[in-house]
CSV table of C-alpha atoms in Angstrom, one decimal:
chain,number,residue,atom,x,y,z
A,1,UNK,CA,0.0,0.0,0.0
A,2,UNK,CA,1.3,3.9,-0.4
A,3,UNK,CA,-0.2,6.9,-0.1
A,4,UNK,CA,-1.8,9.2,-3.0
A,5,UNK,CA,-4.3,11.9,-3.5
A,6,UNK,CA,-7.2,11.0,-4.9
A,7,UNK,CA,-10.5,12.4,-6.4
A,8,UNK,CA,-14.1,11.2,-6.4
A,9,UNK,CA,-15.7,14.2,-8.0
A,10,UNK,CA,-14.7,17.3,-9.6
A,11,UNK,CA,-14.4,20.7,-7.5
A,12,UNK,CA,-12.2,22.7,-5.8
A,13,UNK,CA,-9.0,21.8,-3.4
A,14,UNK,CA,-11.2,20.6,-0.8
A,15,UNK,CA,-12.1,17.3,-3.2
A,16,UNK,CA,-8.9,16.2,-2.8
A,17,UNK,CA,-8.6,13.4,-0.2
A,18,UNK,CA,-5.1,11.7,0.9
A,19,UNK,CA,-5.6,7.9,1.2
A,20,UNK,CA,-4.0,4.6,0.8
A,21,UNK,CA,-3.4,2.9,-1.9
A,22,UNK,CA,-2.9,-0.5,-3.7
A,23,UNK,CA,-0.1,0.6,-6.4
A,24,UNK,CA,0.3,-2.6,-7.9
A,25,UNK,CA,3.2,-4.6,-9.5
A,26,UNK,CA,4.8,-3.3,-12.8
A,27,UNK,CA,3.5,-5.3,-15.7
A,28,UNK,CA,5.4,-5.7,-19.1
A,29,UNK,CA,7.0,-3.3,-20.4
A,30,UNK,CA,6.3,-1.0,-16.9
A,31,UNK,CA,8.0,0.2,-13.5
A,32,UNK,CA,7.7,0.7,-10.3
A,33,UNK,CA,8.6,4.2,-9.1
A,34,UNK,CA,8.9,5.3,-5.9
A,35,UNK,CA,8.5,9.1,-6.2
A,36,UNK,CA,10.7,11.7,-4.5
A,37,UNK,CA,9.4,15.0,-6.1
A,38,UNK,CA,5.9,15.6,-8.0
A,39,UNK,CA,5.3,18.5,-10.3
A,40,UNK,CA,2.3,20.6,-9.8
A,41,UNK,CA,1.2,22.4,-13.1
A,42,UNK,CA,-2.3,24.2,-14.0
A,43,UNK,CA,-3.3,20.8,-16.4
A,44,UNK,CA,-3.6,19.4,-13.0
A,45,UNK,CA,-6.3,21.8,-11.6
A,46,UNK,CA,-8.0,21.8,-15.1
A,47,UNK,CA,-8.2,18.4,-14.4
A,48,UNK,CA,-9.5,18.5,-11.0
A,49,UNK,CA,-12.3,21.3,-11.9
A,50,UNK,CA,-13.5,18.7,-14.9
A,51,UNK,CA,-12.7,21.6,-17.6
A,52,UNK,CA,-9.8,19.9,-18.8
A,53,UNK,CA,-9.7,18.9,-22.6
A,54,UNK,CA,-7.7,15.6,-21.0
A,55,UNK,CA,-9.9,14.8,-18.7
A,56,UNK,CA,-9.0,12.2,-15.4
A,57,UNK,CA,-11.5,9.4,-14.6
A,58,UNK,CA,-13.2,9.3,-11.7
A,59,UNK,CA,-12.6,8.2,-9.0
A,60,UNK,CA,-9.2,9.0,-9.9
A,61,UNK,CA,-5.3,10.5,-9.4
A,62,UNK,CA,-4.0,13.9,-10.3
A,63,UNK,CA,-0.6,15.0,-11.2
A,64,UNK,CA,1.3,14.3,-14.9
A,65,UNK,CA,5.0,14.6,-14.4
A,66,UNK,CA,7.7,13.3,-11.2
A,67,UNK,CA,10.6,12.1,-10.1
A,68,UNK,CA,12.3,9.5,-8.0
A,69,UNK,CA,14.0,5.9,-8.0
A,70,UNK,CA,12.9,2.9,-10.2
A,71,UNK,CA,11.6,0.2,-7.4
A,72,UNK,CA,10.8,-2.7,-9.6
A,73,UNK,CA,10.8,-3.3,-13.5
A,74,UNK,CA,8.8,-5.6,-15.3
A,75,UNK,CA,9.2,-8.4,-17.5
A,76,UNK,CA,10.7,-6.7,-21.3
A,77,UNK,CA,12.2,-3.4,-19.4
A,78,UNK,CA,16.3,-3.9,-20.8
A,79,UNK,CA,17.1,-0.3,-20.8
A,80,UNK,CA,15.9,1.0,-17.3
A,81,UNK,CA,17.7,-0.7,-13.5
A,82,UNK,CA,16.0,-1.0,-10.2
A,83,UNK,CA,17.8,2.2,-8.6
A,84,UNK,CA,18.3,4.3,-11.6
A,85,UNK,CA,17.0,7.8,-11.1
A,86,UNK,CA,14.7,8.8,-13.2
A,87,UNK,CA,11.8,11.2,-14.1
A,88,UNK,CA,9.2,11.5,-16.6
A,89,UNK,CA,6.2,13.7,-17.8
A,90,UNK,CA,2.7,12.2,-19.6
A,91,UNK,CA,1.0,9.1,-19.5
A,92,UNK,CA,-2.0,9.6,-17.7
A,93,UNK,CA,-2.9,11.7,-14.6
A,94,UNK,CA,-1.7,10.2,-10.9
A,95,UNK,CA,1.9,11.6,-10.3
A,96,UNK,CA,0.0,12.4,-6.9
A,97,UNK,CA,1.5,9.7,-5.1
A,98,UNK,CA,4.4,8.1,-3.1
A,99,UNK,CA,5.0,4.9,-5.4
A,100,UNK,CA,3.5,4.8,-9.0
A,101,UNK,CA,3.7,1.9,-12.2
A,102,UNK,CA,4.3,4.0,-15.3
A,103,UNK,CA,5.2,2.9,-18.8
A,104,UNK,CA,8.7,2.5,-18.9
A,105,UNK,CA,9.0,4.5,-22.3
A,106,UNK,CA,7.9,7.7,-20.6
A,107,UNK,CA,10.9,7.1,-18.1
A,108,UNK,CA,14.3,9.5,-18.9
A,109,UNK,CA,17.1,8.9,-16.4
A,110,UNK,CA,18.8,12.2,-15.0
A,111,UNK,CA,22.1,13.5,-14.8
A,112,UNK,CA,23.7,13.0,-12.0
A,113,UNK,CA,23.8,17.2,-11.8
A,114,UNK,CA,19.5,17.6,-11.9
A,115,UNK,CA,18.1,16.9,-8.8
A,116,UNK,CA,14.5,15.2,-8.3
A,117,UNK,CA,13.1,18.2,-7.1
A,118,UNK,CA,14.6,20.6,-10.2
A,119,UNK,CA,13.6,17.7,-12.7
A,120,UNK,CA,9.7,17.6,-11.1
A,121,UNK,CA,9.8,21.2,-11.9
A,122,UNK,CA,11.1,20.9,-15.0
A,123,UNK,CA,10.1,17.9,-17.1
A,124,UNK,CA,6.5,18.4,-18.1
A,125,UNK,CA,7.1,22.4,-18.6
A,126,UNK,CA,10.8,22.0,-19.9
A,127,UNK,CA,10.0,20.0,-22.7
A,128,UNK,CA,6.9,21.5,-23.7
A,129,UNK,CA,8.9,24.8,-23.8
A,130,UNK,CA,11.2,23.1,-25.9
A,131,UNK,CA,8.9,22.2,-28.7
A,132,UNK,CA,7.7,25.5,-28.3
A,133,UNK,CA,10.9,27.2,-29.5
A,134,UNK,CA,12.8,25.3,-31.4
A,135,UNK,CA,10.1,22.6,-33.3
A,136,UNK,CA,6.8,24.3,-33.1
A,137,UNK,CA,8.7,27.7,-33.9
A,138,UNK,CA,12.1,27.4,-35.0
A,139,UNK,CA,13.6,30.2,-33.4
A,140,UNK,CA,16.8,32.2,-34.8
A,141,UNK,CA,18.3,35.1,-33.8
A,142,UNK,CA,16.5,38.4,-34.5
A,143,UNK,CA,13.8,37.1,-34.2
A,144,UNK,CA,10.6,39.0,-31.8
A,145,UNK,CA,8.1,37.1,-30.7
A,146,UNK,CA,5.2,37.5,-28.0
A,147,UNK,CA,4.5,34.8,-25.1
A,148,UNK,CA,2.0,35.5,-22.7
A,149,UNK,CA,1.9,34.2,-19.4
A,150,UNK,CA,5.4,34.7,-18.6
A,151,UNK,CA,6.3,34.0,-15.3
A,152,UNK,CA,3.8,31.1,-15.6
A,153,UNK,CA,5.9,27.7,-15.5
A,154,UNK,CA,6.6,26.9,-18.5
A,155,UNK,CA,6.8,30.3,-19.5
A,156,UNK,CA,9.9,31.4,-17.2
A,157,UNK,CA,11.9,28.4,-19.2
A,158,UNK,CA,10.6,29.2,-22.2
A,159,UNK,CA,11.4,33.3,-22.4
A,160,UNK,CA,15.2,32.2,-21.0
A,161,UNK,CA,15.4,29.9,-23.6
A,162,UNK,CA,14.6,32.3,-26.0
A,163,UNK,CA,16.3,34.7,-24.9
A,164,UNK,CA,19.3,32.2,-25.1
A,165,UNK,CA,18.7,31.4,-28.9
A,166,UNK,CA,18.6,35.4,-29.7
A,167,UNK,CA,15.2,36.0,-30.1
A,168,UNK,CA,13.8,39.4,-28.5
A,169,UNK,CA,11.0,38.7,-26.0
A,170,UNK,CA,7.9,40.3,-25.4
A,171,UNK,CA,6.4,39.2,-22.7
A,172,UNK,CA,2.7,39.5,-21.1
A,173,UNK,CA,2.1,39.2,-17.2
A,174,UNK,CA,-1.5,39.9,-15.0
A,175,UNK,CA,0.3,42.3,-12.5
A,176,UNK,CA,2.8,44.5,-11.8
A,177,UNK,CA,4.5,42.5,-9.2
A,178,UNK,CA,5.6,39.7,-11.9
A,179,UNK,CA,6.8,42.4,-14.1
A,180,UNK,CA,10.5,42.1,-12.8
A,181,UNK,CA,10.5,38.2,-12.7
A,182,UNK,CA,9.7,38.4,-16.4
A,183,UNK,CA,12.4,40.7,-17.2
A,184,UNK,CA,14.6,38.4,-15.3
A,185,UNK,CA,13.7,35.7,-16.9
A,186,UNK,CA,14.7,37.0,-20.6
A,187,UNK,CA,11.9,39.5,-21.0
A,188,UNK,CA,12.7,42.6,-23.5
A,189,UNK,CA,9.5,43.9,-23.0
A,190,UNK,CA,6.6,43.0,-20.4
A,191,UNK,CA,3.2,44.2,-20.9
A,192,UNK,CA,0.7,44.1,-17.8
A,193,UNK,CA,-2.1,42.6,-20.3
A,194,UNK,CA,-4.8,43.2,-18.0
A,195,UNK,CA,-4.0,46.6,-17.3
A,196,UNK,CA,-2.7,47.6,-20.8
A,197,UNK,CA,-3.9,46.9,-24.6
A,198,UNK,CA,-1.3,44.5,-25.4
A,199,UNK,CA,-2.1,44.6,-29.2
A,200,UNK,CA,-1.1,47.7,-29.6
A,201,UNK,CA,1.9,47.8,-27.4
A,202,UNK,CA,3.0,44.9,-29.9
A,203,UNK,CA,2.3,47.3,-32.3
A,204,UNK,CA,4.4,50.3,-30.9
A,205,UNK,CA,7.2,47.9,-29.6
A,206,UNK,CA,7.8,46.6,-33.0
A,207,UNK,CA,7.4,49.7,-35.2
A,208,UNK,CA,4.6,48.0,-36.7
A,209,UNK,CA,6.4,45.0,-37.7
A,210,UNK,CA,4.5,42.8,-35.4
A,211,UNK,CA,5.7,39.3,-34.5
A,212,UNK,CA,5.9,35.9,-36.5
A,213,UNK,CA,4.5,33.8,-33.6
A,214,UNK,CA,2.4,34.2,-30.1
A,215,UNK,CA,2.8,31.7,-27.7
A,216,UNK,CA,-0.3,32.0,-25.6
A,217,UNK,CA,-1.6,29.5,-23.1
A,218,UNK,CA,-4.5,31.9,-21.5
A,219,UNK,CA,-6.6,31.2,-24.4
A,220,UNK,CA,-10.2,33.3,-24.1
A,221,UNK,CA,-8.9,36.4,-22.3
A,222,UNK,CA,-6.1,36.8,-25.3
A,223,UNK,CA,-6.2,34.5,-28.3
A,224,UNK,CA,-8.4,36.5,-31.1
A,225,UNK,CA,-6.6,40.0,-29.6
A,226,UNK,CA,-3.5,37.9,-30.1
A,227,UNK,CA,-3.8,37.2,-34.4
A,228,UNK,CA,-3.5,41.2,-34.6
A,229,UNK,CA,0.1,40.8,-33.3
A,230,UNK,CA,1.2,38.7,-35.7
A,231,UNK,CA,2.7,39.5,-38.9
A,232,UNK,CA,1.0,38.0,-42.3
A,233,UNK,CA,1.5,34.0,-42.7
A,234,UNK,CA,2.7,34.4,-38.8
A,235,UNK,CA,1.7,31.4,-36.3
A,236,UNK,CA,-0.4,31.5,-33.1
A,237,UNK,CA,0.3,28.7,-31.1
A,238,UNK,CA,-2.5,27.8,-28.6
A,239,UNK,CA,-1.0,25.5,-25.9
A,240,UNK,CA,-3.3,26.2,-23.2
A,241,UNK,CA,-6.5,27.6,-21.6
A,242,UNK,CA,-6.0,29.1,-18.0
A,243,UNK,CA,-8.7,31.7,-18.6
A,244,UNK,CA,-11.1,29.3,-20.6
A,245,UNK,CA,-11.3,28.0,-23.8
A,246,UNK,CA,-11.1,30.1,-27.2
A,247,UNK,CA,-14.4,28.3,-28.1
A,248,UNK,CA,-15.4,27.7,-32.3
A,249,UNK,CA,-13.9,30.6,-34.5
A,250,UNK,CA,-14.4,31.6,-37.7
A,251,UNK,CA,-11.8,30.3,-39.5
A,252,UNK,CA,-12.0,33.6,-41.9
A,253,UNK,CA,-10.3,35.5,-39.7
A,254,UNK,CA,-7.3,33.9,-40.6
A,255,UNK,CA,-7.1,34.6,-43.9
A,256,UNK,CA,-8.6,38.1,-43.2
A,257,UNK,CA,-5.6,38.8,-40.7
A,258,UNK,CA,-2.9,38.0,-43.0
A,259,UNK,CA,-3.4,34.3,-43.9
A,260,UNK,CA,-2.2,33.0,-40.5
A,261,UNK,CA,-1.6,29.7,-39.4
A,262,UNK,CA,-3.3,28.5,-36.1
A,263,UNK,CA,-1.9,25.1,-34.3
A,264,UNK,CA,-3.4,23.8,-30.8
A,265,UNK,CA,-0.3,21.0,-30.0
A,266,UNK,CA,0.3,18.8,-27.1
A,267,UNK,CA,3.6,17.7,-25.8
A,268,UNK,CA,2.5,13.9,-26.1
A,269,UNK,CA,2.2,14.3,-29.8
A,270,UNK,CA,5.5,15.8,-30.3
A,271,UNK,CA,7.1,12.8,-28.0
A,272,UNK,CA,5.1,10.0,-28.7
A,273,UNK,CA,8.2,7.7,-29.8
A,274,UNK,CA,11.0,7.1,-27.9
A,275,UNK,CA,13.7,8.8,-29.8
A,276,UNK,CA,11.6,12.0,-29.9
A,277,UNK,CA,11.4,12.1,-26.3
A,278,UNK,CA,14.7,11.4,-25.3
A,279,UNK,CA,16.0,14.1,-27.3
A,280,UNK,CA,13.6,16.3,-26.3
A,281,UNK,CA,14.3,15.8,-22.8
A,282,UNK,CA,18.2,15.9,-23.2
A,283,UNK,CA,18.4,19.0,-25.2
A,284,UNK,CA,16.4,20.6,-22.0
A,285,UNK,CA,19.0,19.3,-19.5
A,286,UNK,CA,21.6,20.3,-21.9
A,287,UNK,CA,20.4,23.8,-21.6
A,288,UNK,CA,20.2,23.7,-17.7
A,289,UNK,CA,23.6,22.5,-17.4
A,290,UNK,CA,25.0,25.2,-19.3
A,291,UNK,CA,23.4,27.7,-17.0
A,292,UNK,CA,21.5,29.3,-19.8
A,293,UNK,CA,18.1,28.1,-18.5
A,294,UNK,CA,17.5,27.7,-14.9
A,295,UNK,CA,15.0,26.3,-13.0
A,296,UNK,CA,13.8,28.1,-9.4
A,297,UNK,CA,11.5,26.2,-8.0
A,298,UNK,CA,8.9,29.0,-6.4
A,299,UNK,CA,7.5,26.5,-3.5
A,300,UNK,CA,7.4,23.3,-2.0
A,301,UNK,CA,4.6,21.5,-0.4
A,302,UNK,CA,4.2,17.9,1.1
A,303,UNK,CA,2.4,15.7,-1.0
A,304,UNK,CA,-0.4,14.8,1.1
A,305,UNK,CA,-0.9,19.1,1.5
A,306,UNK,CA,-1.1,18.8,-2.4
A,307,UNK,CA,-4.7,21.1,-1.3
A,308,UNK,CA,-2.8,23.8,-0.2
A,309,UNK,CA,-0.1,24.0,-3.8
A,310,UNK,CA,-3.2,24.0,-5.6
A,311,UNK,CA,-4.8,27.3,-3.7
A,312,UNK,CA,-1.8,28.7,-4.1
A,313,UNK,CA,-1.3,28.1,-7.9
A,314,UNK,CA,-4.9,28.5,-8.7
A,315,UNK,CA,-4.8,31.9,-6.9
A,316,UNK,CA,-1.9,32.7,-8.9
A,317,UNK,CA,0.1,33.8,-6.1
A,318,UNK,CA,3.0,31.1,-7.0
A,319,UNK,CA,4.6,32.4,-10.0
A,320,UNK,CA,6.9,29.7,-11.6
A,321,UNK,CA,7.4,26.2,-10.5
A,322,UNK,CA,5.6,24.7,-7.3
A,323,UNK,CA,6.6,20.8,-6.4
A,324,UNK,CA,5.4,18.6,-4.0
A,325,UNK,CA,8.2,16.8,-1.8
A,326,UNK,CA,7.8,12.8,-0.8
A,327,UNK,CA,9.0,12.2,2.8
């Protein structure tokens, strides 16, 4: 038996209960891992409210990305060792708990130099911020582009990384208190979107250039202001929906707005094979190594308090990375 949070119906913190578990014995091709630091991202409070487009069965686990030591393997696993340390982002919602069986494709082992509390931060945010920038968007040096949310998690890795590859960053925060995060983070520019007009600060910022991509991962509060940032045959890239969902759209705005291209992606379908996510993953703990990306993790919470991360995040008072810690 170990511990995990669990959920019987959907609803705010106070649905989540702490209980013990059976986890099971790894089956073909899975293992056993005993979990020393769990990610906490927004997917998993999307999840928990029911307004996720992933949704988690019920009754059910929450949480999509840890860290820890392999336990047990299963029969077929040749590339993985009881007491490699390893992490892993995907495969279905219940990172929430002190042991877990996962696939053991999903599992990356870590350099020595990543601990499991940097890698829970890191691994579900890190490489989605790295298909961001450099497959959804190939990013080269000169360029500008716009990513709201950016002192969000994945958005502090991604702006750095930017930032890294040469790009000038515009970035969009809610208040005036994350401004200076943001800026230290790679930020240019930061907008206070919901104090300013960020469309036409885009505008002014880029003589009326505009920008060849948005990242944006609010979704209803920003995504149609968003296509008059972008330049003609420039991309929006929806990876998210914090504020709610964009909802149908007339696809004539597109052409109307300069012929723009539109893409909704998910990080499973950029590392569904195992080569894919292995480089993926080590071209994101290349870039922490060197120092040009670094992870801060912005709080910690025991797992069985997972309630309280979740206020916090959902409150957005924790900007950046929180993880939950596995005594």
């Amino acid at each position: 038996m170990t511990h995990a949070i669990r959920v019987y119906e959907h609803g705010g913190p106070e649905v989540m209960r702490w209980e013990l578990c059976d986890f099971g014995s790894p089956g073909r091709s899975e293992i056993l891992v005993r979990h020393v630091a769990v990610g906490v991202n927004f997917m998993d409070i999307s999840q928990r409210r029911g307004r996720s487009p992933i949704p988690i069965q019920l009754p059910g686990g929450l949480g999509n990305e840890g860290a820890g030591m392999i336990e047990a393997v299963g029969p077929g696993v040749t590339d993985l060792a009881v007491g490699d340390r390893i992490a892993y982002a995907g495969g279905g919602a219940g990172a929430y708990a002190e042991r877990r069986v996962i696939p053991a494709h999903l599992a990356v082992r870590l350099p020595d130099e990543v601990a499991f509390e940097q890698a829970a931060a890191m691994m579900l945010k890190g490489m989605t911020a790295q298909v961001l920038v450099k497959r959804i968007h190939n990013t080269r040096a000169g360029d500008t582009v716009l990513f709201h949310a950016a002192t969000s998690g994945v958005g502090l890795i991604a702006c750095q990384w930017l930032k890294h590859l040469g790009a000038r960053v515009i970035g969009t925060v809610s208040s005036t208190d994350k401004v200076s995060l943001a800026q230290e983070h790679g930020c240019d520019h930061v907008i206070v979107y919901t104090q300013e007009n960020f469309e036409s600060r885009v505008v002014e910022i880029t003589g009326g250039a505009k920008v060849p991509v948005v990242f944006d991962s609010l979704g209803a509060a920003t995504f149609l202001k968003s296509l008059d940032c972008i330049q003609p045959r420039g991309l929006a890239v929806l990876y998210g929906q914090a504020s709610g969902p964009v909802g149908p759209m007339d696809l004539g705005l597109l052409q109307s707005k300069g012929s723009l291209f539109v893409t909704r992606p998910s990080l499973s379908a950029y590392t569904s094979d195992r080569a894919s996510l292995l480089a993926t993953a080590h071209d994101l703990f290349d870039v922490v190594r060197s120092g040009a990306v670094k992870i801060t993790l912005r709080g910690s919470y025991p797992l069985r308090e997972a309630a309280a991360a979740h206020h916090e995040v959902e409150q957005r008072k924790a900007a950046g990375s929180t993880v939950l810690l596995v005594n």
